[in-house]
Coordinates of C-alpha atoms and ligand atoms in Angstrom, one line a residue:
M1 CA 85.4 60.5 123.5
L2 CA 86.5 62.3 126.6
M3 CA 84.8 65.7 126.9
D4 CA 84.5 68.0 129.8
K5 CA 81.5 70.0 130.8
F6 CA 82.8 73.0 128.8
N7 CA 82.8 71.0 125.6
R8 CA 86.6 70.6 125.5
V9 CA 87.7 67.4 124.0
I10 CA 90.6 65.8 125.9
N11 CA 92.8 63.8 123.5
Y12 CA 96.2 64.4 125.0
I13 CA 97.9 63.0 128.0
R14 CA 101.3 64.0 129.5
V15 CA 102.9 61.2 131.4
S16 CA 105.6 61.9 134.0
V17 CA 107.7 58.7 134.1
T18 CA 109.8 59.8 137.1
D19 CA 110.2 62.6 139.6
R20 CA 113.9 62.2 139.5
C21 CA 116.2 64.4 137.4
N22 CA 119.9 64.6 136.7
L23 CA 119.8 68.4 136.8
R24 CA 119.0 70.7 139.7
C25 CA 117.5 73.7 138.0
K26 CA 117.2 76.4 140.6
Y27 CA 113.7 77.4 139.7
C28 CA 112.4 73.8 139.8
V29 CA 114.2 71.7 142.3
N30 CA 115.0 72.3 146.0
E31 CA 117.5 69.8 147.5
D32 CA 115.4 69.8 150.7
F33 CA 112.5 68.0 148.9
P34 CA 113.1 64.3 148.8
F35 CA 112.3 62.1 145.8
L36 CA 109.4 59.8 146.0
P37 CA 110.0 56.2 147.1
H38 CA 110.4 53.8 144.2
A39 CA 107.3 51.8 145.1
E40 CA 105.2 55.0 144.7
I41 CA 106.3 55.5 141.1
L42 CA 104.1 53.9 138.4
R43 CA 105.7 50.9 136.7
Y44 CA 105.8 50.7 132.9
E45 CA 103.1 48.1 132.7
E46 CA 100.8 50.4 134.7
I47 CA 101.6 53.4 132.5
I48 CA 101.0 51.3 129.3
R49 CA 97.7 50.1 130.6
F50 CA 96.6 53.6 131.6
V51 CA 97.5 54.9 128.1
R52 CA 95.7 52.0 126.4
I53 CA 92.6 52.7 128.4
C54 CA 92.8 56.4 127.6
A55 CA 93.3 55.6 123.9
E56 CA 90.1 53.5 124.0
L57 CA 88.5 56.7 125.3
G58 CA 89.8 58.8 122.4
V59 CA 93.2 60.0 123.5
S60 CA 95.6 60.0 120.5
K61 CA 98.5 62.1 121.7
V62 CA 101.0 61.3 124.4
R63 CA 104.1 63.1 125.8
L64 CA 106.6 61.5 128.1
T65 CA 108.1 63.8 130.6
G66 CA 109.3 63.9 134.2
G67 CA 111.6 64.5 136.1
E68 CA 114.0 63.5 133.4
P69 CA 112.6 60.7 131.2
L70 CA 115.9 59.8 129.7
I71 CA 117.4 58.7 133.0
K72 CA 114.8 55.9 133.2
Q73 CA 116.1 52.5 132.1
G74 CA 114.1 51.2 129.2
I75 CA 112.5 54.5 128.2
A76 CA 112.7 53.5 124.5
F77 CA 110.8 50.3 125.3
L78 CA 108.1 52.3 127.0
L79 CA 107.9 54.7 124.0
K80 CA 107.7 51.8 121.6
E81 CA 104.9 50.1 123.5
I82 CA 102.9 53.3 123.7
N83 CA 103.5 54.0 120.0
M84 CA 102.0 50.6 119.2
I85 CA 98.8 51.2 121.1
Q86 CA 95.9 51.4 118.7
G87 CA 94.7 55.0 118.4
I88 CA 97.9 56.7 119.6
H89 CA 99.1 58.8 116.6
D90 CA 101.6 61.1 118.2
I91 CA 104.2 60.4 120.8
S92 CA 106.7 63.0 121.9
L93 CA 109.2 63.6 124.7
T94 CA 110.4 66.5 126.8
T95 CA 114.0 66.2 128.0
N96 CA 116.8 68.3 129.3
G97 CA 118.8 66.8 126.4
V98 CA 121.8 65.6 128.4
Y99 CA 121.4 62.0 127.4
L100 CA 119.7 62.7 124.1
G101 CA 122.9 62.5 121.9
E102 CA 123.5 58.9 123.0
K103 CA 119.8 57.8 123.0
V104 CA 118.2 59.5 120.1
Q105 CA 118.8 56.7 117.6
E106 CA 117.2 54.2 119.8
L107 CA 114.3 56.5 120.5
K108 CA 113.8 57.2 116.9
E109 CA 113.8 53.5 116.1
A110 CA 111.2 53.2 118.9
G111 CA 108.9 55.7 117.1
L112 CA 109.9 59.1 118.3
K113 CA 109.4 61.7 115.5
R114 CA 109.9 65.0 117.4
V115 CA 111.4 66.2 120.6
N116 CA 111.3 69.2 123.1
I117 CA 114.5 70.1 124.7
S118 CA 114.7 72.5 127.7
L119 CA 117.5 75.0 127.6
D120 CA 117.4 78.3 129.5
T121 CA 120.8 79.7 128.6
L122 CA 123.3 79.7 125.8
K123 CA 126.2 80.5 128.2
P124 CA 128.0 77.4 129.4
Q125 CA 129.0 78.9 132.8
R126 CA 125.4 80.2 133.4
F127 CA 124.1 76.8 132.4
T128 CA 126.2 75.2 135.2
F129 CA 125.0 77.9 137.6
I130 CA 121.3 77.3 136.8
T131 CA 121.4 73.5 136.6
G132 CA 124.2 72.7 139.0
V133 CA 125.9 70.5 136.4
D134 CA 128.5 71.2 133.8
V135 CA 126.9 69.5 130.8
F136 CA 126.0 72.4 128.4
D137 CA 128.0 70.8 125.6
R138 CA 126.1 67.5 125.9
V139 CA 122.8 69.4 125.5
L140 CA 124.0 71.1 122.4
N141 CA 125.2 67.7 121.1
G142 CA 121.7 66.3 121.9
I143 CA 120.1 69.1 119.8
E144 CA 122.5 68.5 116.9
R145 CA 122.1 64.8 116.9
S146 CA 118.3 65.1 117.0
K147 CA 118.4 67.3 113.9
D148 CA 120.9 64.9 112.2
M149 CA 118.6 62.0 113.0
G150 CA 115.7 63.8 111.3
L151 CA 113.5 64.5 114.3
N152 CA 111.2 67.3 113.3
P153 CA 110.5 69.6 114.8
V154 CA 113.2 70.0 117.4
K155 CA 111.8 72.5 119.9
I156 CA 113.8 74.3 122.5
N157 CA 111.8 75.3 125.6
T158 CA 113.3 78.4 127.3
V159 CA 111.9 79.7 130.6
M160 CA 112.6 83.4 130.9
I161 CA 113.2 84.7 134.4
K162 CA 113.8 88.4 135.1
G163 CA 117.3 89.1 136.2
F164 CA 118.3 85.5 135.5
N165 CA 118.5 85.0 131.8
D166 CA 116.5 87.8 130.2
D167 CA 119.7 89.3 128.7
E168 CA 119.7 86.3 126.3
I169 CA 116.4 86.9 124.6
L170 CA 118.0 88.0 121.3
D171 CA 120.7 85.3 121.5
F172 CA 117.9 82.7 121.6
A173 CA 116.2 84.3 118.6
K174 CA 119.5 84.1 116.7
F175 CA 119.9 80.5 117.9
A176 CA 116.5 79.6 116.3
K177 CA 117.5 81.3 113.1
V178 CA 120.9 79.8 112.8
W179 CA 120.1 76.3 114.0
D180 CA 116.8 76.1 112.2
V181 CA 115.0 75.0 115.4
D182 CA 111.8 76.2 117.2
V183 CA 112.6 78.3 120.3
R184 CA 109.6 78.7 122.5
F185 CA 109.8 81.2 125.3
I186 CA 107.8 80.0 128.3
E187 CA 106.6 82.3 131.1
F188 CA 108.0 81.4 134.5
M189 CA 105.1 79.8 136.5
P190 CA 104.2 79.6 140.2
F191 CA 105.2 76.1 141.1
G192 CA 106.5 74.1 144.0
E193 CA 109.7 73.8 145.8
S194 CA 111.8 76.6 144.6
T195 CA 112.3 79.6 146.7
L196 CA 113.1 81.5 143.5
W197 CA 109.4 81.9 142.7
D198 CA 108.2 85.4 143.0
N199 CA 105.7 87.2 140.8
S200 CA 108.2 89.9 140.0
K201 CA 110.4 87.4 138.1
I202 CA 107.8 86.9 135.3
I203 CA 108.5 88.4 131.9
P204 CA 105.2 88.6 129.9
S205 CA 105.6 87.0 126.5
R206 CA 104.4 90.3 124.9
A207 CA 107.6 92.1 126.1
I208 CA 109.8 89.3 124.6
E209 CA 107.9 89.3 121.4
E210 CA 108.3 93.1 121.0
M211 CA 112.0 92.9 121.7
I212 CA 112.6 90.2 119.1
K213 CA 110.3 92.0 116.5
G214 CA 112.6 95.0 116.9
V215 CA 115.4 93.0 115.3
Y216 CA 113.9 90.0 113.4
K217 CA 111.1 89.9 110.8
L218 CA 108.5 87.6 112.4
E219 CA 105.5 86.2 110.4
P220 CA 102.6 84.5 112.2
S221 CA 102.8 80.7 111.7
F222 CA 100.5 77.8 112.0
N223 CA 100.9 75.8 115.2
S224 CA 101.0 72.3 113.7
H225 CA 100.5 70.5 117.0
R226 CA 97.5 72.5 118.3
G227 CA 99.5 73.4 121.5
P228 CA 99.2 76.7 123.5
A229 CA 102.2 78.3 121.8
K230 CA 101.8 81.3 119.5
M231 CA 104.2 80.7 116.7
F232 CA 106.1 82.9 114.3
K233 CA 108.3 82.1 111.3
I234 CA 111.6 84.0 111.2
R235 CA 112.3 85.4 107.7
G236 CA 115.2 83.6 106.1
S237 CA 115.2 80.6 108.4
L238 CA 113.4 77.3 108.9
G239 CA 113.5 78.1 112.6
K240 CA 110.5 79.5 114.5
I241 CA 109.9 81.5 117.6
G242 CA 107.0 80.7 119.9
F243 CA 105.5 82.1 123.0
I244 CA 103.7 80.1 125.7
S245 CA 101.9 82.5 128.1
P246 CA 100.3 80.6 130.9
V247 CA 100.4 83.6 133.2
S248 CA 99.8 86.6 131.1
S249 CA 97.0 85.2 128.9
H250 CA 94.3 82.5 128.9
I251 CA 95.3 79.2 127.4
C252 CA 92.6 77.3 129.1
E253 CA 89.9 77.5 126.4
E254 CA 92.1 75.5 124.1
C255 CA 93.2 73.0 126.8
N256 CA 93.0 69.4 125.5
R257 CA 95.0 67.6 128.1
I258 CA 95.3 65.9 131.4
R259 CA 98.4 64.7 133.2
L260 CA 99.5 61.5 134.8
T261 CA 102.0 62.2 137.6
S262 CA 104.9 59.9 138.3
N263 CA 103.1 58.6 141.4
G264 CA 100.0 57.7 139.6
M265 CA 97.7 60.7 140.2
I266 CA 95.6 62.2 137.4
R267 CA 96.0 65.9 137.4
P268 CA 93.2 67.5 135.2
C269 CA 94.5 71.0 135.4
L270 CA 98.2 72.0 135.6
F271 CA 97.3 75.0 137.8
S272 CA 95.1 73.2 140.3
D273 CA 96.5 71.0 143.0
V274 CA 93.4 68.7 142.8
E275 CA 94.6 65.2 141.8
Y276 CA 92.9 61.8 141.6
D277 CA 94.6 58.6 142.6
V278 CA 94.4 56.2 139.7
K279 CA 97.4 54.1 140.9
K280 CA 95.1 52.8 143.7
L281 CA 92.7 51.5 141.1
L282 CA 95.5 50.1 138.9
R283 CA 96.9 48.3 141.8
S284 CA 93.7 47.0 143.3
G285 CA 92.4 44.8 140.5
A286 CA 90.0 47.4 139.1
D287 CA 88.8 46.4 135.6
D288 CA 89.1 48.6 132.5
Q289 CA 85.5 49.7 132.7
E290 CA 85.9 51.0 136.3
I291 CA 89.0 52.9 135.3
K292 CA 87.3 54.3 132.2
A293 CA 84.4 55.6 134.4
F294 CA 86.9 57.1 136.9
I295 CA 88.8 58.9 134.1
G296 CA 85.5 60.1 132.5
N297 CA 84.3 61.6 135.7
I298 CA 87.6 63.4 136.3
V299 CA 87.6 64.9 132.8
R300 CA 84.0 66.0 133.1
D301 CA 84.9 68.0 136.2
K302 CA 88.1 69.5 134.7
P303 CA 88.3 73.1 136.0
E304 CA 87.3 75.7 133.4
R305 CA 90.3 77.9 133.9
K306 CA 93.2 78.5 136.1
Y307 CA 92.5 82.0 137.5
E308 CA 92.2 85.4 136.0
I309 CA 94.9 86.7 133.7
G310 CA 97.9 88.0 135.6
Q311 CA 96.8 86.4 138.9
V312 CA 99.2 83.9 140.3
K313 CA 98.6 81.3 143.0
K314 CA 101.5 79.0 143.8
C315 CA 100.9 75.3 143.3
Q316 CA 102.2 72.9 145.9
R317 CA 104.1 70.5 143.7
S318 CA 107.0 71.2 141.4
L319 CA 106.9 70.5 137.7
R320 CA 109.4 67.7 138.3
N321 CA 106.6 65.9 140.3
I322 CA 103.7 66.8 138.1
G323 CA 105.4 66.4 134.8
G324 CA 106.3 69.6 133.0
Ligands
SAM1 N1 113.6 67.1 132.6 C1 112.8 67.4 131.4 C2 113.2 68.8 130.9 O1 114.1 69.4 131.5 O2 112.6 69.2 129.9 C3 111.3 67.4 131.7 C4 110.7 67.9 133.0 S1 110.9 69.6 133.3 C5 110.1 69.8 134.8 C6 109.8 70.3 132.0 C7 109.9 71.7 131.8 O3 109.3 72.4 133.0 C8 111.2 72.3 131.6 O4 111.2 73.0 130.4 C9 111.4 73.3 132.7 O5 112.1 74.4 132.3 C10 109.9 73.6 133.0 N2 109.7 74.2 134.3 C11 110.0 73.8 135.6 N3 109.6 74.6 136.5 C12 109.1 75.7 135.9 C13 108.4 76.9 136.3 N4 108.3 77.2 137.6 N5 107.9 77.7 135.4 C14 108.0 77.4 134.0 N6 108.6 76.3 133.6 C15 109.1 75.4 134.5

């Protein structure tokens, strides 16, 4: 079992399969920051080996993310291989949804049961403004097809940024209710390349919750995947509303995860730029025992918490590099 010195059991890894993305979300990507050279990116066999070793250490949950995982050739193959690793009981995916409509059947056949789709606006023109690409309808189609294929839950991740999309809070609540999906509002976080980052752009979850409660009847709900989201059922719908509050509250006590970045670094805490190079070991003939010891030591030293509530320190790398 992987346990840190604060008795948190680490049973979840998030794997960034690429730093590349087909969208250019203003708050995530800056054109001046180049993509990593291909040789730096972990190959599938290296990811599969890493996950297998983690599974032998007790990891049971994996999320594939990026960059955009669905632009990677053979992503369903990777998903299937990971799904077949003994000990892995839950595999999920975070995507911008653009290629989901056309790939969801293959992904489901490979073992995908649930999906998280990022969507920050319900206005087509604003979508194009935020992402730089006119593909709003394709994302909606991806959401619809995922529901039709029986993926459950279908979660919509929405980053709320003051003056950017906060006029759509109630529209998203209505979307959850009408589409029977889980909409999770995520606080804007201090990461990487974007020049948009500024403390004043954060909208605390509490304010969003109050606004929605003024219109919809919300009842506390169980978070079936033990994640950091505080979840609510909406009366009269199968849809749920959730709040992920990495800035305005502590989610660190519950943290059960580490990250594998696209260039093969283990990042034990999202909010700390300290990373450890496991690619070097994977590529230099290290045996499984050495890699297990390496991972064990990293987990043991996982930081206790990010910083105090409300404090923000900008991290160097964008989420597209780390794996959001
Ligand atoms: N391309 C996939 C997607 O769009 O879901 C996966 C990678 S993306 C980096 C993962 C998530 O990180 C997205 O939901 C995105 O909105 C979120 N994200 C990126 N930068 C962020 C920031 N500064 N604060 C909060 N969320 C951020």
